[in-house]
């Protein structure tokens, strides 16, 4: 019984941070494959806090164990050992008895554990569950026919491989793609990121933008491929980034700049490596100094004109990846304006009492980064895109950070485009990272042979037609399908278990902005959203603009 309560305490601690249970496939996946890649992000204060929590749990467990043993012995007859065994058996039986209701109604228990992460610990037993919570939506989740086959996936990958540049203009613009770690859309505000905000007001501003997924690898994949990140796990797609190939065919010189070198740990080495770029300048993380070096290198790359006399300079595409806004959120002293602001060694996981100070530190970090990139934003002839790689949760969905839940805070991020021939416009329908590559190609006047090979659409078109988005999950083979019609609805999207190879899809039902399950609202049909997405993805050629 003592070990049971130690386990419940540890389970609640983990669930408070990452949103899943210790006894789960998700936990095994995280601890067996993901933890080594996360070690560089651990701080001394974080490790101390976890060590202290574990020590307290075991101390409480020992005290309870010893107290129970002394009580059993005091109340026992002369055969004390048998009484201790009897008490142990009784406690074990009581634990099993509390689990029976949960096992009998497991589907309801699983939904409620996900829906309300702050519920009482005994919620895992099923005693407090509404057993009819899923009854209204079971029937409509049935899909009578397969939506796609292995042959469909093969055909799409062939389309991607054979998509080539057909025509370019004589003097295409330089392009700068700035990818900012863990950037939420609220930060594009004149009080936090004034330089970015002023450009957003003059350019193309995607106001309901989504990453390809809830982690860096998925977001970066969508940016360089023009595909939804459900394709990330197909190696033959991941190792052939369309952005690099098409811009190189258009005569561009490519550069990549970042203050980090851990791409392999997160499966990004397929499209971020020295052979994919003409200039590749990365290094180990070293606070703000790493970002400053990357910014200076990108500035030099885009400004350099040291060519032989008479030789025309090639257009350049620079990808700049910045880490200042990744936890623990790096801040220059002169930009500490939102107070109270937490220190760099703030505790993880943190509770509601600490959230405001940590949120202020996050805002100050974005303000620092905005000032650092300002010199790169002044060239009127340069086409610039600024996006986050994904979002960041600060307890809004019951978790901290990213990569753990398909919620609005973890997948929504800002996206703006400005430069020559970019029309000032705010786009208020749902967009995603997969739309950025087709849009950049269009703004650079680069025509490709098969624009339908992308999942994304050209957002610079006169009448871009919204589409269903597929947002992939970092830890699990699943996705959230977001329909254009969900903008004014409490539904964020339809949650599906999904793999492309082998083809498999199971509809789990609608989810709200926190990533929690919902009963289907009146008029909302999950299968209709799923069918619309796969009909477009694997059906006839798609139109990118409305008729």
Coordinates of C-alpha atoms in Angstrom, one line a residue:
X1 CA 0.0 0.0 0.0
X2 CA 2.9 2.3 0.8
X3 CA 4.4 1.8 -2.7
X4 CA 0.9 2.4 -4.2
X5 CA 0.7 5.9 -2.7
X6 CA 4.4 6.7 -3.6
X7 CA 3.5 5.7 -7.2
X8 CA 0.3 7.9 -7.2
X9 CA 2.4 10.9 -5.9
X10 CA 5.1 10.4 -8.6
X11 CA 2.4 9.9 -11.3
X12 CA 0.7 13.2 -10.3
X13 CA 4.0 15.0 -10.4
X14 CA 4.8 13.8 -13.9
X15 CA 1.3 14.4 -15.1
X16 CA 1.5 18.0 -13.8
X17 CA 4.4 18.7 -16.1
X18 CA 4.0 16.6 -19.3
X19 CA 0.4 15.5 -19.3
X20 CA 0.6 11.7 -19.3
X21 CA 0.7 8.8 -16.9
X22 CA 3.8 6.9 -15.8
X23 CA 2.3 3.6 -16.8
X24 CA 1.7 4.3 -20.5
X25 CA 3.2 3.9 -23.9
X26 CA 3.8 7.6 -24.0
X27 CA 5.9 7.5 -20.9
X28 CA 8.0 4.6 -22.2
X29 CA 8.5 6.4 -25.5
X30 CA 9.6 9.6 -23.7
X31 CA 12.0 7.9 -21.2
X32 CA 13.5 5.4 -23.7
X33 CA 14.0 7.6 -26.8
X34 CA 13.6 11.3 -25.9
X35 CA 15.2 11.9 -22.5
X36 CA 18.8 11.8 -23.8
X37 CA 18.0 14.6 -26.3
X38 CA 16.5 16.7 -23.5
X39 CA 19.5 16.4 -21.0
X40 CA 21.2 19.6 -22.4
X41 CA 18.2 21.6 -21.3
X42 CA 18.3 20.5 -17.7
X43 CA 19.4 23.1 -15.1
X44 CA 20.9 22.6 -11.7
X45 CA 17.8 24.0 -10.0
X46 CA 15.5 21.7 -12.0
X47 CA 17.6 18.6 -11.1
X48 CA 17.7 19.7 -7.5
X49 CA 13.9 20.1 -7.4
X50 CA 13.2 16.7 -8.9
X51 CA 15.8 15.0 -6.5
X52 CA 14.1 16.7 -3.6
X53 CA 10.6 15.6 -4.7
X54 CA 11.7 12.0 -5.2
X55 CA 13.5 12.0 -1.8
X56 CA 10.3 13.4 -0.1
X57 CA 8.2 10.7 -1.7
X58 CA 10.5 7.9 -0.5
X59 CA 10.8 9.5 3.0
X60 CA 7.0 9.7 3.3
X61 CA 6.8 6.1 2.0
X62 CA 9.3 4.9 4.6
X63 CA 7.5 6.7 7.4
X64 CA 4.1 5.3 6.4
X65 CA 5.6 1.8 6.0
X66 CA 7.3 1.9 9.4
X67 CA 4.2 3.3 11.1
X68 CA 2.0 0.7 9.6
X69 CA 4.4 -2.0 10.7
X70 CA 4.5 -0.8 14.3
X71 CA 0.7 -0.4 14.4
X72 CA 0.2 -3.9 13.1
X73 CA 2.7 -5.4 15.6
X74 CA 1.1 -3.5 18.5
X75 CA -2.4 -4.8 17.6
X76 CA -1.2 -8.3 16.7
X77 CA -1.5 -11.5 18.8
X78 CA 1.5 -13.6 19.7
X79 CA 1.9 -14.7 16.0
X80 CA 3.0 -11.2 14.9
X81 CA 4.6 -12.3 11.6
X82 CA 1.4 -13.8 10.3
X83 CA -0.5 -10.7 11.3
X84 CA 1.9 -8.5 9.3
X85 CA 1.5 -10.8 6.3
X86 CA -2.3 -10.7 6.8
X87 CA -2.2 -6.9 6.9
X88 CA -0.1 -6.7 3.8
X89 CA -2.4 -9.0 1.9
X90 CA -5.4 -6.9 3.0
X91 CA -3.8 -3.7 1.9
X92 CA -2.9 -5.3 -1.5
X93 CA -6.4 -6.5 -1.9
X94 CA -7.8 -3.1 -1.2
X95 CA -5.6 -1.5 -3.8
X96 CA -6.8 -4.0 -6.4
X97 CA -10.4 -3.4 -5.4
X98 CA -10.1 0.3 -6.0
X99 CA -8.8 -0.4 -9.5
X100 CA -11.7 -2.6 -10.6
X101 CA -14.2 0.2 -11.4
X102 CA -11.5 1.9 -13.5
X103 CA -10.8 -1.3 -15.4
X104 CA -14.5 -2.0 -16.1
X105 CA -15.0 1.4 -17.7
X106 CA -11.5 2.1 -19.0
X107 CA -12.5 4.2 -22.1
X108 CA -14.4 6.6 -19.8
X109 CA -11.5 6.7 -17.3
X110 CA -8.9 7.4 -20.1
X111 CA -11.0 10.3 -21.4
X112 CA -11.5 11.9 -18.0
X113 CA -7.9 11.5 -17.0
X114 CA -6.9 13.5 -20.1
X115 CA -9.8 16.0 -19.9
X116 CA -9.2 17.1 -16.3
X117 CA -5.5 16.7 -15.3
X118 CA -5.9 18.4 -11.9
X119 CA -8.6 15.9 -10.7
X120 CA -8.2 14.1 -7.4
X121 CA -5.6 11.3 -7.4
X122 CA -8.4 8.7 -6.9
X123 CA -9.8 9.7 -10.3
X124 CA -7.5 7.1 -11.8
X125 CA -9.7 4.4 -10.2
X126 CA -12.8 5.3 -12.1
X127 CA -15.0 6.0 -9.0
X128 CA -15.7 9.6 -10.1
X129 CA -16.2 9.1 -13.8
X130 CA -19.2 9.8 -16.0
X131 CA -19.5 6.4 -17.7
X132 CA -21.7 7.9 -20.6
X133 CA -19.3 10.6 -21.6
X134 CA -18.4 8.9 -24.9
X135 CA -21.7 7.4 -25.8
X136 CA -22.9 10.3 -28.0
X137 CA -20.0 10.2 -30.4
X138 CA -19.1 6.5 -30.9
X139 CA -21.3 5.9 -33.9
X140 CA -20.1 8.9 -35.9
X141 CA -16.5 7.9 -35.5
X142 CA -16.9 4.9 -37.8
X143 CA -15.3 5.2 -41.3
X144 CA -16.8 2.6 -43.6
X145 CA -14.1 2.7 -46.3
X146 CA -10.3 3.2 -46.3
X147 CA -9.4 6.9 -46.9
X148 CA -6.0 6.1 -48.5
X149 CA -3.7 3.3 -49.3
X150 CA 0.0 2.5 -49.5
X151 CA -0.2 3.2 -53.3
X152 CA -1.6 6.7 -52.5
X153 CA 1.3 7.5 -50.2
X154 CA 3.8 6.2 -52.8
X155 CA 2.2 8.4 -55.5
X156 CA 2.4 11.5 -53.3
X157 CA 6.1 10.9 -52.6
X158 CA 6.7 10.5 -56.3
X159 CA 5.0 13.8 -56.9
X160 CA 7.3 15.5 -54.4
X161 CA 10.4 14.1 -56.0
X162 CA 9.5 15.1 -59.5
X163 CA 8.4 18.6 -58.6
X164 CA 11.0 20.9 -60.2
X165 CA 11.5 24.6 -61.0
X166 CA 10.2 25.6 -64.4
X167 CA 10.6 29.4 -64.5
X168 CA 12.3 32.2 -62.4
X169 CA 12.5 36.0 -62.8
X170 CA 15.8 37.6 -63.7
X171 CA 16.5 39.3 -60.4
X172 CA 14.8 37.3 -57.6
X173 CA 15.0 38.8 -54.1
X174 CA 17.1 37.6 -51.2
X175 CA 15.1 35.6 -48.7
X176 CA 15.6 35.4 -44.9
X177 CA 13.6 32.9 -42.9
X178 CA 13.8 33.6 -39.2
X179 CA 12.7 30.7 -37.0
X180 CA 12.2 31.5 -33.3
X181 CA 12.1 28.8 -30.6
X182 CA 8.8 28.4 -28.7
X183 CA 7.3 31.7 -29.9
X184 CA 3.6 32.3 -29.1
X185 CA 1.5 34.7 -31.2
X186 CA 0.7 37.0 -28.3
X187 CA 4.3 38.1 -28.3
X188 CA 3.9 39.9 -31.6
X189 CA 2.8 43.1 -29.8
X190 CA 4.2 46.6 -29.8
X191 CA 5.1 46.4 -26.1
X192 CA 7.1 43.2 -26.5
X193 CA 8.4 42.8 -30.1
X194 CA 8.0 46.3 -31.6
X195 CA 10.3 45.6 -34.6
X196 CA 8.5 42.4 -35.6
X197 CA 5.1 44.0 -34.9
X198 CA 5.8 47.0 -37.2
X199 CA 6.7 44.7 -40.1
X200 CA 3.6 42.5 -39.4
X201 CA 1.4 45.6 -39.8
X202 CA 3.1 46.3 -43.2
X203 CA 3.1 42.8 -44.6
X204 CA 1.3 39.5 -44.7
X205 CA 0.3 38.5 -41.1
X206 CA -1.2 35.1 -40.5
X207 CA -3.2 35.6 -37.3
X208 CA -4.3 32.0 -36.7
X209 CA -1.1 30.2 -37.7
X210 CA 0.0 26.7 -36.6
X211 CA 3.3 24.8 -36.6
X212 CA 3.5 21.5 -38.3
X213 CA 3.4 19.9 -34.8
X214 CA 4.1 20.5 -31.2
X215 CA 7.9 20.2 -31.4
X216 CA 10.8 21.7 -33.3
X217 CA 11.5 18.7 -35.6
X218 CA 7.9 18.7 -36.8
X219 CA 7.7 22.5 -37.3
X220 CA 11.1 22.7 -39.2
X221 CA 10.1 19.8 -41.4
X222 CA 6.9 21.5 -42.5
X223 CA 8.8 24.7 -43.3
X224 CA 11.4 23.1 -45.5
X225 CA 9.0 20.6 -47.2
X226 CA 5.7 22.4 -47.7
X227 CA 4.1 19.3 -46.2
X228 CA 2.1 18.6 -43.1
X229 CA 4.3 17.0 -40.5
X230 CA 2.4 13.7 -40.6
X231 CA 4.9 13.0 -43.4
X232 CA 7.9 13.5 -41.1
X233 CA 8.3 9.8 -40.2
X234 CA 8.7 8.8 -43.9
X235 CA 12.5 8.8 -44.4
X236 CA 12.4 9.2 -48.2
X237 CA 10.5 12.4 -47.7
X238 CA 12.4 13.8 -44.7
X239 CA 15.8 13.4 -46.4
X240 CA 14.8 15.4 -49.5
X241 CA 13.7 18.9 -48.3
X242 CA 11.9 20.6 -51.1
X243 CA 13.0 24.1 -50.0
X244 CA 16.7 23.4 -50.5
X245 CA 16.2 21.5 -53.8
X246 CA 13.9 24.1 -55.4
X247 CA 15.7 27.2 -54.4
X248 CA 19.0 25.7 -55.5
X249 CA 17.5 24.9 -58.9
X250 CA 16.3 28.6 -59.0
X251 CA 20.0 29.7 -58.7
X252 CA 20.0 30.6 -55.0
X253 CA 22.9 30.3 -52.6
X254 CA 21.8 28.7 -49.4
X255 CA 22.9 29.4 -45.8
X256 CA 21.9 28.1 -42.4
X257 CA 22.8 29.8 -39.1
X258 CA 22.0 28.7 -35.6
X259 CA 23.4 28.8 -32.1
X260 CA 22.9 25.0 -31.6
X261 CA 24.3 21.8 -32.9
X262 CA 21.9 19.1 -31.5
X263 CA 19.9 18.4 -34.7
X264 CA 20.6 14.7 -34.7
X265 CA 19.1 14.3 -31.2
X266 CA 15.8 15.5 -32.5
X267 CA 15.9 13.7 -35.9
X268 CA 16.5 17.0 -37.8
X269 CA 19.9 16.0 -39.3
X270 CA 18.0 14.8 -42.4
X271 CA 17.3 18.4 -43.5
X272 CA 19.8 20.4 -41.4
X273 CA 23.3 19.4 -42.3
X274 CA 26.4 20.9 -44.0
X275 CA 25.8 19.2 -47.3
X276 CA 22.4 20.8 -47.7
X277 CA 23.7 24.4 -47.6
X278 CA 26.5 26.4 -49.2
X279 CA 27.2 28.1 -45.9
X280 CA 26.5 26.2 -42.7
X281 CA 27.4 28.1 -39.5
X282 CA 26.3 26.4 -36.2
X283 CA 27.8 25.9 -32.8
X284 CA 27.0 24.6 -29.3
X285 CA 24.5 26.6 -27.3
X286 CA 26.1 29.4 -25.3
X287 CA 23.4 31.7 -24.0
X288 CA 22.6 34.9 -25.9
X289 CA 26.1 34.9 -27.4
X290 CA 25.1 31.9 -29.6
X291 CA 22.2 33.8 -31.1
X292 CA 24.2 37.0 -31.6
X293 CA 26.8 35.0 -33.5
X294 CA 24.2 33.4 -35.7
X295 CA 22.5 36.8 -36.4
X296 CA 25.9 38.3 -37.3
X297 CA 26.8 35.4 -39.6
X298 CA 23.4 35.6 -41.4
X299 CA 23.8 39.4 -41.8
X300 CA 27.3 38.9 -43.3
X301 CA 26.0 36.1 -45.6
X302 CA 23.2 38.3 -47.0
X303 CA 25.3 41.5 -47.3
X304 CA 28.5 40.0 -48.7
X305 CA 29.5 41.3 -52.2
X306 CA 33.1 40.2 -52.5
X307 CA 32.8 38.8 -56.0
X308 CA 35.2 39.1 -59.0
X309 CA 34.7 42.1 -61.2
X310 CA 31.8 41.6 -63.7
X311 CA 30.4 38.5 -61.9
X312 CA 26.8 38.8 -60.9
X313 CA 25.9 38.0 -57.3
X314 CA 23.5 35.0 -56.9
X315 CA 20.3 35.5 -54.9
X316 CA 20.6 34.1 -51.3
X317 CA 18.3 32.2 -49.0
X318 CA 19.3 32.3 -45.3
X319 CA 17.6 30.2 -42.6
X320 CA 18.3 31.7 -39.1
X321 CA 17.3 29.6 -36.1
X322 CA 17.2 31.4 -32.7
X323 CA 17.0 29.9 -29.2
X324 CA 16.6 32.9 -26.9
X325 CA 12.9 32.2 -26.3
X326 CA 13.4 28.5 -25.4
X327 CA 13.2 27.7 -21.7
X328 CA 14.8 29.0 -19.5
X329 CA 14.2 32.1 -21.7
X330 CA 17.3 34.2 -22.1
X331 CA 17.1 37.9 -21.3
X332 CA 19.5 40.8 -21.7
X333 CA 19.4 43.0 -18.5
X334 CA 18.3 46.1 -20.4
X335 CA 15.1 44.3 -21.5
X336 CA 13.8 43.3 -18.1
X337 CA 10.6 45.4 -18.2
X338 CA 7.8 43.0 -17.3
X339 CA 7.9 42.5 -13.6
X340 CA 8.1 40.4 -11.5
X341 CA 10.4 38.4 -13.7
X342 CA 11.7 35.0 -12.7
X343 CA 15.4 34.2 -12.6
X344 CA 17.1 31.9 -15.0
X345 CA 17.1 29.0 -12.5
X346 CA 13.3 29.1 -11.9
X347 CA 11.9 25.7 -10.8
X348 CA 10.4 23.1 -13.1
X349 CA 7.7 22.0 -12.9
X350 CA 6.2 25.2 -11.7
X351 CA 2.8 25.9 -10.2
X352 CA 0.2 28.6 -10.7
X353 CA 1.9 30.8 -8.1
X354 CA 5.1 31.0 -10.2
X355 CA 3.4 31.3 -13.6
X356 CA 3.1 35.1 -13.8
X357 CA 6.8 35.7 -13.0
X358 CA 7.9 33.0 -15.5
X359 CA 5.5 34.4 -18.2
X360 CA 7.1 37.8 -17.7
X361 CA 10.5 36.3 -18.1
X362 CA 9.3 34.8 -21.4
X363 CA 8.0 38.2 -22.6
X364 CA 11.3 39.9 -21.6
X365 CA 13.2 37.1 -23.6
X366 CA 11.1 37.9 -26.7
X367 CA 11.8 41.6 -26.3
X368 CA 15.6 40.8 -26.2
X369 CA 15.4 38.7 -29.3
X370 CA 13.3 41.3 -31.2
X371 CA 16.0 43.9 -30.5
X372 CA 18.7 41.5 -31.7
X373 CA 17.1 40.8 -35.1
X374 CA 16.2 44.4 -35.8
X375 CA 19.3 45.1 -38.1
X376 CA 18.2 42.2 -40.3
X377 CA 14.7 43.7 -41.0
X378 CA 15.7 47.0 -42.6
X379 CA 16.6 45.9 -46.2
X380 CA 13.5 46.9 -48.3
X381 CA 14.6 44.5 -51.1
X382 CA 14.7 41.5 -48.9
X383 CA 11.8 39.0 -48.5
X384 CA 11.6 38.2 -44.8
X385 CA 9.5 35.6 -43.0
X386 CA 9.4 35.4 -39.2
X387 CA 7.8 32.3 -37.6
X388 CA 8.0 30.3 -34.4
X389 CA 8.9 26.7 -34.6
X390 CA 6.0 25.8 -32.3
X391 CA 4.2 27.3 -29.3
X392 CA 4.7 26.9 -25.5
X393 CA 2.4 26.0 -22.6
X394 CA 2.3 27.8 -19.3
X395 CA -0.3 25.6 -17.6
X396 CA -3.1 26.7 -19.9
X397 CA -3.5 23.1 -21.0
X398 CA -2.4 21.6 -17.7
X399 CA 1.2 21.2 -18.9
X400 CA 4.5 23.1 -19.1
X401 CA 6.5 23.5 -22.3
X402 CA 5.8 21.7 -25.5
X403 CA 5.9 18.4 -27.3
X404 CA 3.4 16.8 -24.9
X405 CA -0.1 17.8 -26.0
X406 CA -1.9 18.9 -29.2
X407 CA -3.3 22.0 -27.7
X408 CA -3.6 25.6 -29.0
X409 CA -0.8 26.9 -26.8
X410 CA 1.6 24.2 -28.0
X411 CA 0.9 24.4 -31.8
X412 CA -0.1 28.0 -32.5
X413 CA 2.7 30.4 -33.3
X414 CA 3.1 33.7 -35.2
X415 CA 3.9 33.9 -38.9
X416 CA 4.6 37.1 -40.8
X417 CA 5.9 37.9 -44.3
X418 CA 7.1 41.2 -45.6
X419 CA 9.3 42.6 -48.4
X420 CA 9.0 43.6 -52.0
X421 CA 5.7 43.0 -53.6
X422 CA 4.1 41.7 -50.4
X423 CA 0.6 43.0 -50.1
X424 CA -0.4 44.3 -46.6
X425 CA -3.0 41.9 -45.4
X426 CA -4.2 40.0 -42.3
X427 CA -5.2 36.4 -42.8
X428 CA -7.7 35.3 -40.2
X429 CA -8.4 31.7 -41.3
X430 CA -6.3 28.7 -40.1
X431 CA -2.9 28.5 -41.7
X432 CA 0.2 26.3 -41.0
X433 CA 3.9 26.0 -41.6
X434 CA 3.3 23.9 -44.7
X435 CA 1.9 27.1 -46.4
X436 CA 5.1 29.0 -46.0
X437 CA 7.2 27.3 -48.8
X438 CA 4.6 27.6 -51.6
X439 CA 4.1 31.3 -50.5
X440 CA 7.8 32.1 -50.6
X441 CA 8.2 30.5 -54.0
X442 CA 5.3 32.5 -55.3
X443 CA 6.6 35.8 -53.9
X444 CA 10.0 35.1 -55.3
X445 CA 8.3 34.5 -58.7
X446 CA 9.6 30.9 -58.9
X447 CA 7.2 28.6 -60.8
X448 CA 7.3 24.9 -60.1
X449 CA 6.1 22.1 -62.3
X450 CA 3.6 20.6 -59.7
X451 CA 2.4 23.0 -57.0
X452 CA -0.2 20.4 -56.0
X453 CA 2.7 18.2 -54.6
X454 CA 2.6 20.5 -51.5
X455 CA 0.1 20.2 -48.8
X456 CA 0.4 24.0 -48.2
X457 CA -1.2 26.7 -50.3
X458 CA 0.0 30.1 -51.6
X459 CA -1.2 32.6 -49.0
X460 CA -0.1 35.5 -51.2
X461 CA -2.8 34.6 -53.8
X462 CA -5.7 37.0 -54.3
X463 CA -8.2 34.5 -52.9
X464 CA -6.5 31.7 -51.0
X465 CA -8.8 28.9 -50.2
X466 CA -8.6 27.6 -46.6
X467 CA -7.9 24.0 -46.1
X468 CA -8.0 21.4 -43.3
X469 CA -4.7 21.3 -41.5
X470 CA -3.0 18.2 -40.1
X471 CA -0.9 19.0 -36.9
X472 CA 1.4 16.1 -35.9
X473 CA 2.3 15.0 -32.3
X474 CA 5.9 14.6 -31.1
X475 CA 5.4 11.6 -28.8
X476 CA 2.7 9.6 -30.4
X477 CA 1.6 8.5 -33.9
X478 CA -1.4 10.9 -34.0
X479 CA -2.5 14.2 -35.4
X480 CA -5.1 17.0 -34.9
X481 CA -7.1 17.8 -38.0
X482 CA -8.1 21.5 -37.9
X483 CA -11.0 22.6 -40.2
X484 CA -11.4 26.2 -41.4
X485 CA -14.9 26.0 -40.0
X486 CA -13.7 25.7 -36.4
X487 CA -12.6 29.3 -36.0
X488 CA -15.6 30.4 -34.0
X489 CA -16.2 27.0 -32.4
X490 CA -15.1 25.6 -29.1
X491 CA -13.7 22.7 -31.2
X492 CA -10.0 23.1 -32.0
X493 CA -9.8 20.0 -34.2
X494 CA -10.4 16.3 -34.6
X495 CA -8.0 14.0 -32.8
X496 CA -6.9 10.9 -34.8
X497 CA -4.5 8.1 -34.4
X498 CA -2.7 8.2 -37.7
X499 CA 0.2 6.6 -39.6
X500 CA 0.9 6.8 -43.3
X501 CA 3.0 3.7 -43.5
X502 CA 1.2 1.4 -42.9
X503 CA -2.0 3.3 -43.6
X504 CA -4.0 3.6 -40.5
X505 CA -6.5 6.1 -39.1
X506 CA -8.7 5.9 -36.1
X507 CA -10.9 8.9 -35.1
X508 CA -10.7 9.7 -31.4
X509 CA -13.2 12.6 -31.6
X510 CA -13.1 16.4 -31.3
X511 CA -10.7 18.3 -28.9
X512 CA -10.9 21.7 -27.4
X513 CA -8.2 24.3 -27.3
X514 CA -6.6 22.6 -24.3
X515 CA -6.4 19.3 -26.1
X516 CA -9.1 17.7 -24.0
X517 CA -11.8 15.5 -25.5
X518 CA -15.3 17.0 -26.2
X519 CA -18.7 15.7 -26.9
X520 CA -19.4 16.6 -30.6
X521 CA -21.3 20.0 -30.7
X522 CA -24.5 20.2 -32.8
X523 CA -23.7 20.1 -36.5
X524 CA -20.1 19.1 -36.1
X525 CA -19.1 15.7 -37.6
X526 CA -15.6 14.4 -37.1
X527 CA -15.6 12.0 -40.1
X528 CA -16.5 14.8 -42.4
X529 CA -13.4 16.8 -41.4
X530 CA -11.2 13.7 -41.8
X531 CA -12.7 12.8 -45.2
X532 CA -12.2 16.4 -46.4
X533 CA -8.5 16.3 -45.4
X534 CA -7.7 12.9 -47.1
X535 CA -9.8 13.6 -50.1
X536 CA -7.6 16.7 -50.8
X537 CA -4.3 15.0 -49.8
X538 CA -4.7 11.9 -51.9
X539 CA -7.5 12.7 -54.3
X540 CA -7.7 14.7 -57.6
X541 CA -5.4 17.7 -58.2
X542 CA -6.2 20.5 -55.8
X543 CA -7.1 24.1 -56.6
X544 CA -5.2 26.6 -54.5
X545 CA -7.5 29.6 -55.0
X546 CA -11.2 30.0 -54.9
X547 CA -13.2 30.1 -58.1

